C-alpha positions as a LaTeX table, in Angstrom:
\begin{tabular}{lrrr}
\hline
Residue & $x$ (\AA) & $y$ (\AA) & $z$ (\AA) \\
\hline
Met1 & $-9.85$ & $-10.08$ & 13.29 \\
Leu2 & $-8.82$ & $-7.14$ & 11.30 \\
Thr3 & $-9.09$ & $-7.42$ & 7.70 \\
Asn4 & $-6.23$ & $-6.20$ & 5.59 \\
Lys5 & $-7.75$ & $-2.83$ & 4.74 \\
Gln6 & $-8.61$ & $-2.13$ & 8.33 \\
Lys7 & $-4.94$ & $-2.92$ & 9.07 \\
Lys8 & $-3.84$ & $-0.15$ & 6.45 \\
Lys9 & $-6.21$ & 2.32 & 7.87 \\
Leu10 & $-5.09$ & 1.88 & 11.26 \\
Leu11 & $-1.36$ & 2.13 & 9.84 \\
Lys12 & $-2.07$ & 5.52 & 8.25 \\
Arg13 & $-3.69$ & 6.71 & 11.50 \\
Lys14 & $-1.01$ & 6.07 & 14.30 \\
His15 & 2.19 & 7.95 & 14.75 \\
Pro16 & 4.62 & 4.92 & 15.05 \\
Asn17 & 7.68 & 5.02 & 17.33 \\
Thr18 & 9.92 & 3.81 & 14.57 \\
Gln19 & 13.00 & 3.23 & 16.66 \\
Ser20 & 11.33 & 0.86 & 19.08 \\
Val21 & 9.27 & $-0.94$ & 16.11 \\
Glu22 & 12.77 & $-1.66$ & 14.24 \\
Ser23 & 14.32 & $-2.87$ & 17.64 \\
Asn24 & 11.36 & $-5.04$ & 18.52 \\
Tyr25 & 11.03 & $-6.67$ & 15.03 \\
Ile26 & 14.41 & $-7.09$ & 13.41 \\
Thr27 & 15.73 & $-8.11$ & 17.02 \\
Gln28 & 13.13 & $-10.64$ & 17.18 \\
Met29 & 13.59 & $-11.88$ & 13.72 \\
Leu30 & 17.25 & $-12.47$ & 14.49 \\
Lys31 & 16.65 & $-14.59$ & 17.60 \\
Tyr32 & 14.19 & $-16.62$ & 15.65 \\
Arg33 & 17.04 & $-16.97$ & 12.97 \\
Asp34 & 19.27 & $-18.29$ & 15.81 \\
Gln35 & 16.54 & $-20.42$ & 17.66 \\
Phe36 & 15.79 & $-22.20$ & 14.18 \\
Ser37 & 19.32 & $-22.33$ & 12.77 \\
Ala38 & 19.05 & $-26.12$ & 12.36 \\
Tyr39 & 16.19 & $-25.83$ & 9.91 \\
Pro40 & 17.18 & $-24.03$ & 6.19 \\
Gln41 & 13.91 & $-23.61$ & 4.92 \\
Val42 & 12.88 & $-21.29$ & 8.13 \\
Lys43 & 16.23 & $-19.39$ & 7.83 \\
Phe44 & 15.70 & $-18.88$ & 4.25 \\
Leu45 & 12.66 & $-16.86$ & 5.02 \\
Ile46 & 14.23 & $-14.90$ & 7.95 \\
Asn47 & 17.34 & $-14.06$ & 5.91 \\
Asn48 & 15.23 & $-12.68$ & 3.33 \\
Val49 & 13.48 & $-10.34$ & 5.69 \\
Val50 & 16.70 & $-9.50$ & 7.21 \\
Glu51 & 18.67 & $-8.76$ & 4.03 \\
Ser52 & 15.71 & $-6.66$ & 2.61 \\
Asp53 & 15.80 & $-4.48$ & 5.93 \\
His54 & 19.33 & $-4.04$ & 5.58 \\
Leu55 & 18.96 & $-2.68$ & 1.86 \\
Ile56 & 16.41 & $-0.46$ & 2.41 \\
Lys57 & 18.08 & 0.94 & 5.51 \\
Gln58 & 21.00 & 1.96 & 3.30 \\
Gly59 & 18.62 & 3.78 & 0.74 \\
Leu60 & 19.08 & 0.89 & $-1.50$ \\
Leu61 & 16.08 & $-1.24$ & $-3.44$ \\
Pro62 & 15.77 & $-4.72$ & $-1.89$ \\
Gln63 & 15.86 & $-7.79$ & $-4.08$ \\
Asp64 & 12.48 & $-10.12$ & $-4.61$ \\
Leu65 & 10.90 & $-11.82$ & $-2.04$ \\
Pro66 & 9.77 & $-15.41$ & $-1.53$ \\
Glu67 & 6.38 & $-16.08$ & $-0.24$ \\
Leu68 & 6.87 & $-15.56$ & 3.44 \\
Ile69 & 4.95 & $-18.45$ & 4.80 \\
Leu70 & 6.25 & $-21.04$ & 6.75 \\
Pro71 & 6.36 & $-24.76$ & 5.08 \\
Asp72 & 3.17 & $-26.56$ & 5.94 \\
Asp73 & 4.97 & $-29.53$ & 7.20 \\
Ile74 & 7.44 & $-27.50$ & 9.40 \\
Gln75 & 6.18 & $-28.92$ & 12.56 \\
Val76 & 6.50 & $-32.36$ & 11.28 \\
Gln77 & 10.15 & $-31.92$ & 10.45 \\
Ile78 & 11.02 & $-30.48$ & 13.58 \\
Phe79 & 9.42 & $-33.15$ & 15.32 \\
Lys80 & 11.18 & $-35.61$ & 13.31 \\
Asp81 & 14.46 & $-33.88$ & 13.64 \\
Ile82 & 14.11 & $-33.85$ & 17.30 \\
Asn83 & 13.24 & $-37.48$ & 17.25 \\
Asn84 & 16.45 & $-38.30$ & 15.47 \\
Arg85 & 18.82 & $-36.07$ & 17.56 \\
Phe86 & 17.48 & $-37.23$ & 21.20 \\
Lys87 & 16.43 & $-40.59$ & 22.68 \\
Pro88 & 12.45 & $-40.96$ & 23.77 \\
Gly89 & 11.86 & $-39.20$ & 27.01 \\
Asp90 & 14.96 & $-37.21$ & 26.88 \\
Pro91 & 14.26 & $-33.93$ & 28.93 \\
Gln92 & 16.52 & $-31.98$ & 26.57 \\
Gly93 & 14.67 & $-33.04$ & 23.54 \\
Asp94 & 11.29 & $-32.41$ & 25.15 \\
Lys95 & 12.25 & $-29.00$ & 26.40 \\
Leu96 & 13.63 & $-28.05$ & 22.63 \\
Trp97 & 10.29 & $-29.30$ & 21.11 \\
Ala98 & 8.48 & $-27.31$ & 23.55 \\
Glu99 & 10.24 & $-24.14$ & 22.84 \\
Leu100 & 10.09 & $-24.26$ & 19.07 \\
Ser101 & 6.53 & $-25.40$ & 18.94 \\
Asp102 & 5.40 & $-22.40$ & 21.07 \\
Ala103 & 7.69 & $-20.11$ & 18.91 \\
Leu104 & 6.36 & $-21.29$ & 15.57 \\
Pro105 & 3.09 & $-19.26$ & 15.49 \\
Lys106 & 4.69 & $-16.20$ & 16.89 \\
Leu107 & 7.40 & $-16.75$ & 13.93 \\
Asp108 & 4.53 & $-17.15$ & 11.59 \\
Lys109 & 2.82 & $-14.09$ & 12.56 \\
Gln110 & 6.41 & $-12.00$ & 12.40 \\
Leu111 & 6.68 & $-13.38$ & 8.68 \\
Arg112 & 3.29 & $-12.26$ & 7.74 \\
Ser113 & 3.72 & $-8.54$ & 9.54 \\
Phe114 & 6.73 & $-7.61$ & 7.42 \\
Arg115 & 4.76 & $-5.54$ & 5.15 \\
Asp116 & 3.32 & $-3.83$ & 8.38 \\
Tyr117 & 7.11 & $-3.09$ & 9.50 \\
Leu118 & 7.98 & $-1.67$ & 6.30 \\
Glu119 & 4.97 & 0.87 & 6.15 \\
Ser120 & 5.55 & 1.90 & 9.61 \\
Gln121 & 9.34 & 2.00 & 9.54 \\
Tyr122 & 10.19 & 3.13 & 6.11 \\
Gly123 & 6.71 & 4.22 & 4.46 \\
Met124 & 7.05 & 1.69 & 1.86 \\
Trp125 & 3.36 & 0.74 & 1.08 \\
Thr126 & 4.40 & $-1.53$ & $-1.68$ \\
Tyr127 & 7.34 & $-3.78$ & $-1.60$ \\
Ile128 & 9.56 & $-2.39$ & $-4.82$ \\
Ser129 & 12.38 & $-4.51$ & $-5.71$ \\
Ala130 & 15.39 & $-3.84$ & $-7.76$ \\
Pro131 & 14.86 & $-6.61$ & $-10.36$ \\
Phe132 & 11.05 & $-5.07$ & $-10.42$ \\
Ile133 & 12.25 & $-1.54$ & $-11.36$ \\
Lys134 & 14.84 & $-2.95$ & $-13.91$ \\
Asp135 & 12.18 & $-4.50$ & $-15.71$ \\
Leu136 & 9.80 & $-0.99$ & $-15.56$ \\
Ala137 & 12.79 & 1.00 & $-16.54$ \\
Asp138 & 13.15 & $-1.29$ & $-19.62$ \\
Tyr139 & 9.68 & $-1.06$ & $-20.57$ \\
Ile140 & 9.71 & 2.96 & $-20.24$ \\
Gly141 & 12.64 & 3.21 & $-22.17$ \\
Asp142 & 13.62 & 6.92 & $-22.96$ \\
Ala143 & 10.20 & 8.20 & $-22.07$ \\
Pro144 & 9.79 & 10.89 & $-19.41$ \\
Val145 & 7.42 & 9.48 & $-16.65$ \\
Leu146 & 5.40 & 11.25 & $-13.88$ \\
Glu147 & 4.96 & 9.58 & $-10.57$ \\
Val148 & 1.98 & 10.65 & $-8.80$ \\
Met149 & 1.34 & 9.79 & $-4.93$ \\
Ala150 & 5.06 & 9.01 & $-4.80$ \\
Gly151 & 5.57 & 9.01 & $-1.20$ \\
Asn152 & 9.11 & 8.51 & $-0.06$ \\
Gly153 & 10.19 & 8.29 & $-3.68$ \\
Tyr154 & 10.99 & 4.33 & $-3.94$ \\
Ile155 & 10.06 & 3.99 & $-7.50$ \\
Ser156 & 11.14 & 7.16 & $-8.73$ \\
Lys157 & 14.44 & 7.10 & $-7.24$ \\
Gly158 & 15.07 & 3.47 & $-8.55$ \\
Leu159 & 13.99 & 4.39 & $-12.10$ \\
Ser160 & 16.01 & 7.65 & $-11.73$ \\
Asp161 & 19.18 & 5.36 & $-10.85$ \\
Leu162 & 18.70 & 3.46 & $-14.42$ \\
Asn163 & 18.40 & 7.05 & $-16.26$ \\
Val164 & 14.62 & 7.30 & $-16.59$ \\
Lys165 & 13.43 & 10.80 & $-16.48$ \\
Val166 & 11.19 & 11.17 & $-13.51$ \\
Phe167 & 8.79 & 13.54 & $-12.23$ \\
Pro168 & 8.11 & 12.43 & $-8.57$ \\
Thr169 & 5.18 & 14.15 & $-7.12$ \\
Asp170 & 2.83 & 13.75 & $-3.90$ \\
Ser171 & 0.32 & 15.65 & $-1.83$ \\
Leu172 & 2.36 & 14.83 & 1.23 \\
Glu173 & $-0.88$ & 14.79 & 3.20 \\
Trp174 & 0.06 & 11.98 & 5.37 \\
Val175 & 3.58 & 13.49 & 6.38 \\
Gln176 & 1.96 & 14.14 & 10.04 \\
Glu177 & 0.67 & 10.72 & 10.44 \\
Asn178 & 3.24 & 7.92 & 9.16 \\
Gln179 & 6.64 & 7.81 & 7.65 \\
Thr180 & 5.06 & 8.75 & 4.25 \\
Gly181 & 7.00 & 11.77 & 2.97 \\
Gln182 & 9.35 & 11.95 & 5.82 \\
His183 & 12.24 & 10.06 & 4.35 \\
Gln184 & 12.34 & 10.87 & 1.07 \\
Leu185 & 15.00 & 8.88 & $-1.14$ \\
Ile186 & 14.72 & 11.54 & $-4.04$ \\
His187 & 13.01 & 15.11 & $-4.03$ \\
Val188 & 9.32 & 14.74 & $-4.38$ \\
Glu189 & 7.49 & 17.74 & $-5.57$ \\
Lys190 & 4.33 & 18.61 & $-3.45$ \\
Leu191 & 1.50 & 18.48 & $-5.74$ \\
Asp192 & $-1.59$ & 16.67 & $-5.73$ \\
Ala193 & $-2.05$ & 13.96 & $-8.32$ \\
Val194 & $-4.62$ & 15.90 & $-10.57$ \\
Ala195 & $-2.60$ & 19.18 & $-10.17$ \\
Ala196 & 0.75 & 17.07 & $-11.32$ \\
Ile197 & $-0.99$ & 15.77 & $-14.28$ \\
Ala198 & $-1.99$ & 19.24 & $-15.48$ \\
Lys199 & 1.39 & 20.56 & $-15.15$ \\
Tyr200 & 3.56 & 17.46 & $-16.75$ \\
Lys201 & 0.97 & 15.89 & $-19.09$ \\
Asp202 & 2.74 & 17.60 & $-22.28$ \\
Gln203 & 6.11 & 16.56 & $-20.91$ \\
Val204 & 5.58 & 12.69 & $-19.98$ \\
Lys205 & 4.21 & 9.54 & $-21.70$ \\
Tyr206 & 3.85 & 7.45 & $-18.64$ \\
Val207 & 1.86 & 8.14 & $-15.33$ \\
Ile208 & 2.73 & 5.93 & $-12.61$ \\
Met209 & 0.08 & 5.49 & $-9.59$ \\
Ser210 & 1.07 & 3.06 & $-6.71$ \\
Trp211 & $-1.05$ & 2.16 & $-3.98$ \\
Ser212 & $-3.68$ & 4.58 & $-4.20$ \\
Pro213 & $-6.03$ & 4.83 & $-0.88$ \\
Asp214 & $-8.98$ & 2.39 & $-1.54$ \\
Lys215 & $-11.40$ & 4.96 & 0.52 \\
Gln216 & $-10.81$ & 7.70 & $-1.64$ \\
Thr217 & $-11.75$ & 8.68 & $-5.40$ \\
Ile218 & $-8.70$ & 10.45 & $-6.31$ \\
Asp219 & $-7.85$ & 7.39 & $-8.43$ \\
Val220 & $-10.89$ & 8.17 & $-10.67$ \\
Asp221 & $-9.96$ & 11.76 & $-11.03$ \\
Val222 & $-6.39$ & 10.60 & $-12.00$ \\
Leu223 & $-8.03$ & 8.25 & $-14.69$ \\
Asn224 & $-10.13$ & 11.09 & $-15.98$ \\
Ala225 & $-7.30$ & 13.47 & $-16.07$ \\
Ile226 & $-5.18$ & 11.23 & $-18.21$ \\
Arg227 & $-8.16$ & 10.57 & $-20.73$ \\
Lys228 & $-8.89$ & 13.96 & $-20.98$ \\
Ala229 & $-5.02$ & 15.13 & $-21.88$ \\
Asp230 & $-4.41$ & 15.81 & $-25.58$ \\
Asn231 & $-1.45$ & 13.53 & $-25.70$ \\
Asp232 & $-1.81$ & 9.69 & $-25.30$ \\
Leu233 & $-0.87$ & 9.08 & $-21.76$ \\
Glu234 & $-0.65$ & 5.44 & $-20.23$ \\
Leu235 & $-1.30$ & 5.07 & $-16.81$ \\
Ile236 & 0.95 & 2.38 & $-14.80$ \\
Val237 & $-0.82$ & 1.24 & $-11.85$ \\
Ile238 & 0.42 & $-0.79$ & $-8.78$ \\
Gly239 & $-2.25$ & $-2.23$ & $-6.72$ \\
Glu240 & $-4.38$ & $-4.99$ & $-5.38$ \\
Lys241 & $-7.57$ & $-5.19$ & $-7.90$ \\
Asn242 & $-10.72$ & $-4.82$ & $-5.68$ \\
Gly243 & $-8.67$ & $-5.13$ & $-2.62$ \\
Ala244 & $-6.27$ & $-3.20$ & $-0.18$ \\
Thr245 & $-5.78$ & $-0.51$ & $-2.52$ \\
Asp246 & $-7.74$ & 1.89 & $-4.79$ \\
Ser247 & $-11.54$ & 2.59 & $-5.10$ \\
Lys248 & $-14.13$ & 0.12 & $-6.40$ \\
Ala249 & $-15.04$ & 2.84 & $-8.86$ \\
Phe250 & $-11.53$ & 2.91 & $-10.14$ \\
Trp251 & $-11.31$ & $-0.96$ & $-10.96$ \\
Gln252 & $-14.60$ & $-0.42$ & $-12.60$ \\
Gln253 & $-13.66$ & 2.22 & $-14.86$ \\
Ala254 & $-10.20$ & 1.15 & $-15.67$ \\
His255 & $-9.38$ & $-0.19$ & $-19.10$ \\
Phe256 & $-6.71$ & $-2.77$ & $-18.74$ \\
Ile257 & $-4.11$ & $-3.05$ & $-21.86$ \\
Lys258 & $-1.19$ & $-5.01$ & $-22.77$ \\
Pro259 & $-2.09$ & $-7.94$ & $-20.52$ \\
Glu260 & 0.80 & $-10.01$ & $-21.64$ \\
Thr261 & 3.26 & $-7.04$ & $-21.06$ \\
Ala262 & 1.86 & $-6.50$ & $-17.57$ \\
Lys263 & 2.54 & $-10.06$ & $-17.03$ \\
Gln264 & 6.22 & $-9.80$ & $-17.90$ \\
Leu265 & 6.19 & $-6.79$ & $-15.78$ \\
Asn266 & 4.67 & $-8.90$ & $-12.63$ \\
Arg267 & 7.56 & $-11.66$ & $-13.02$ \\
His268 & 9.25 & $-9.67$ & $-10.34$ \\
His269 & 6.65 & $-8.33$ & $-8.34$ \\
Gln270 & 5.02 & $-11.59$ & $-6.94$ \\
Pro271 & 2.71 & $-11.78$ & $-3.60$ \\
Phe272 & 4.77 & $-12.37$ & $-0.42$ \\
Asp273 & 1.81 & $-12.11$ & 1.84 \\
Leu274 & $-1.93$ & $-11.61$ & 2.06 \\
Ile275 & $-1.77$ & $-8.82$ & $-0.13$ \\
Lys276 & $-1.98$ & $-9.55$ & $-3.86$ \\
Asp277 & $-1.00$ & $-6.30$ & $-5.58$ \\
Gln278 & 0.24 & $-6.35$ & $-9.18$ \\
Ile279 & 1.14 & $-4.05$ & $-12.09$ \\
Tyr280 & $-1.41$ & $-2.91$ & $-14.49$ \\
Leu281 & $-1.42$ & $-0.87$ & $-17.58$ \\
Val282 & $-4.60$ & 1.31 & $-18.05$ \\
Asp283 & $-5.63$ & 3.88 & $-20.58$ \\
\hline
\end{tabular}
């Protein structure tokens, strides 16, 4: 079984056929929604996926997601419901039970694969919701911000729409390999992270770094560049500590500040799958 890190590595290497991915994934989710229409808890999860996809497709930030995991007792719920609706031995009831039981593990896998779909379809490597960006904008206030490794610019576009002065930058080195940088929501300046800090360090107060690769140490270079800057820069990091993002060296060297503030910023950035990425404030 592939680990989450291995899955991310494979996604960065492959050249996805985004049209077929979209057709297969969303079409299948809509079929599951019809199939499980009698079970509100299941429909709720599917509707969240479908609505998020719809908003992102329109160039808008989605809403928060619940944890995309089927209820532990969903099979029991379905069994009781079918027993209440059909007499024992009724072939229709048996057929429905067999169909739903067979579909459950497949639906579970689809729900857990939503992040993979967002990565391959939209180049959205971390799920960025509108409420999360509103909290982040409130924290930043009137201060200008530099975003490094901005990708398609979901964070920068959201902040810009809330009147935050932001400079989105990215090396765009993944453009030929996946959707990162190919469907920009805002103009992203082609600059690697260290060069971007050198250019904008005297113009900003905050630097945002989201989902830096776990097999590279560019994040350590970013940290060192910020610490060497003459002005007091604060690094806003979004990633999974000692997990799917950022290097081991970075997590060892990072100095975390304002834990209570970070906790408040994370109220709209909660895990919805196996990846437990969070926002960290670092100096």
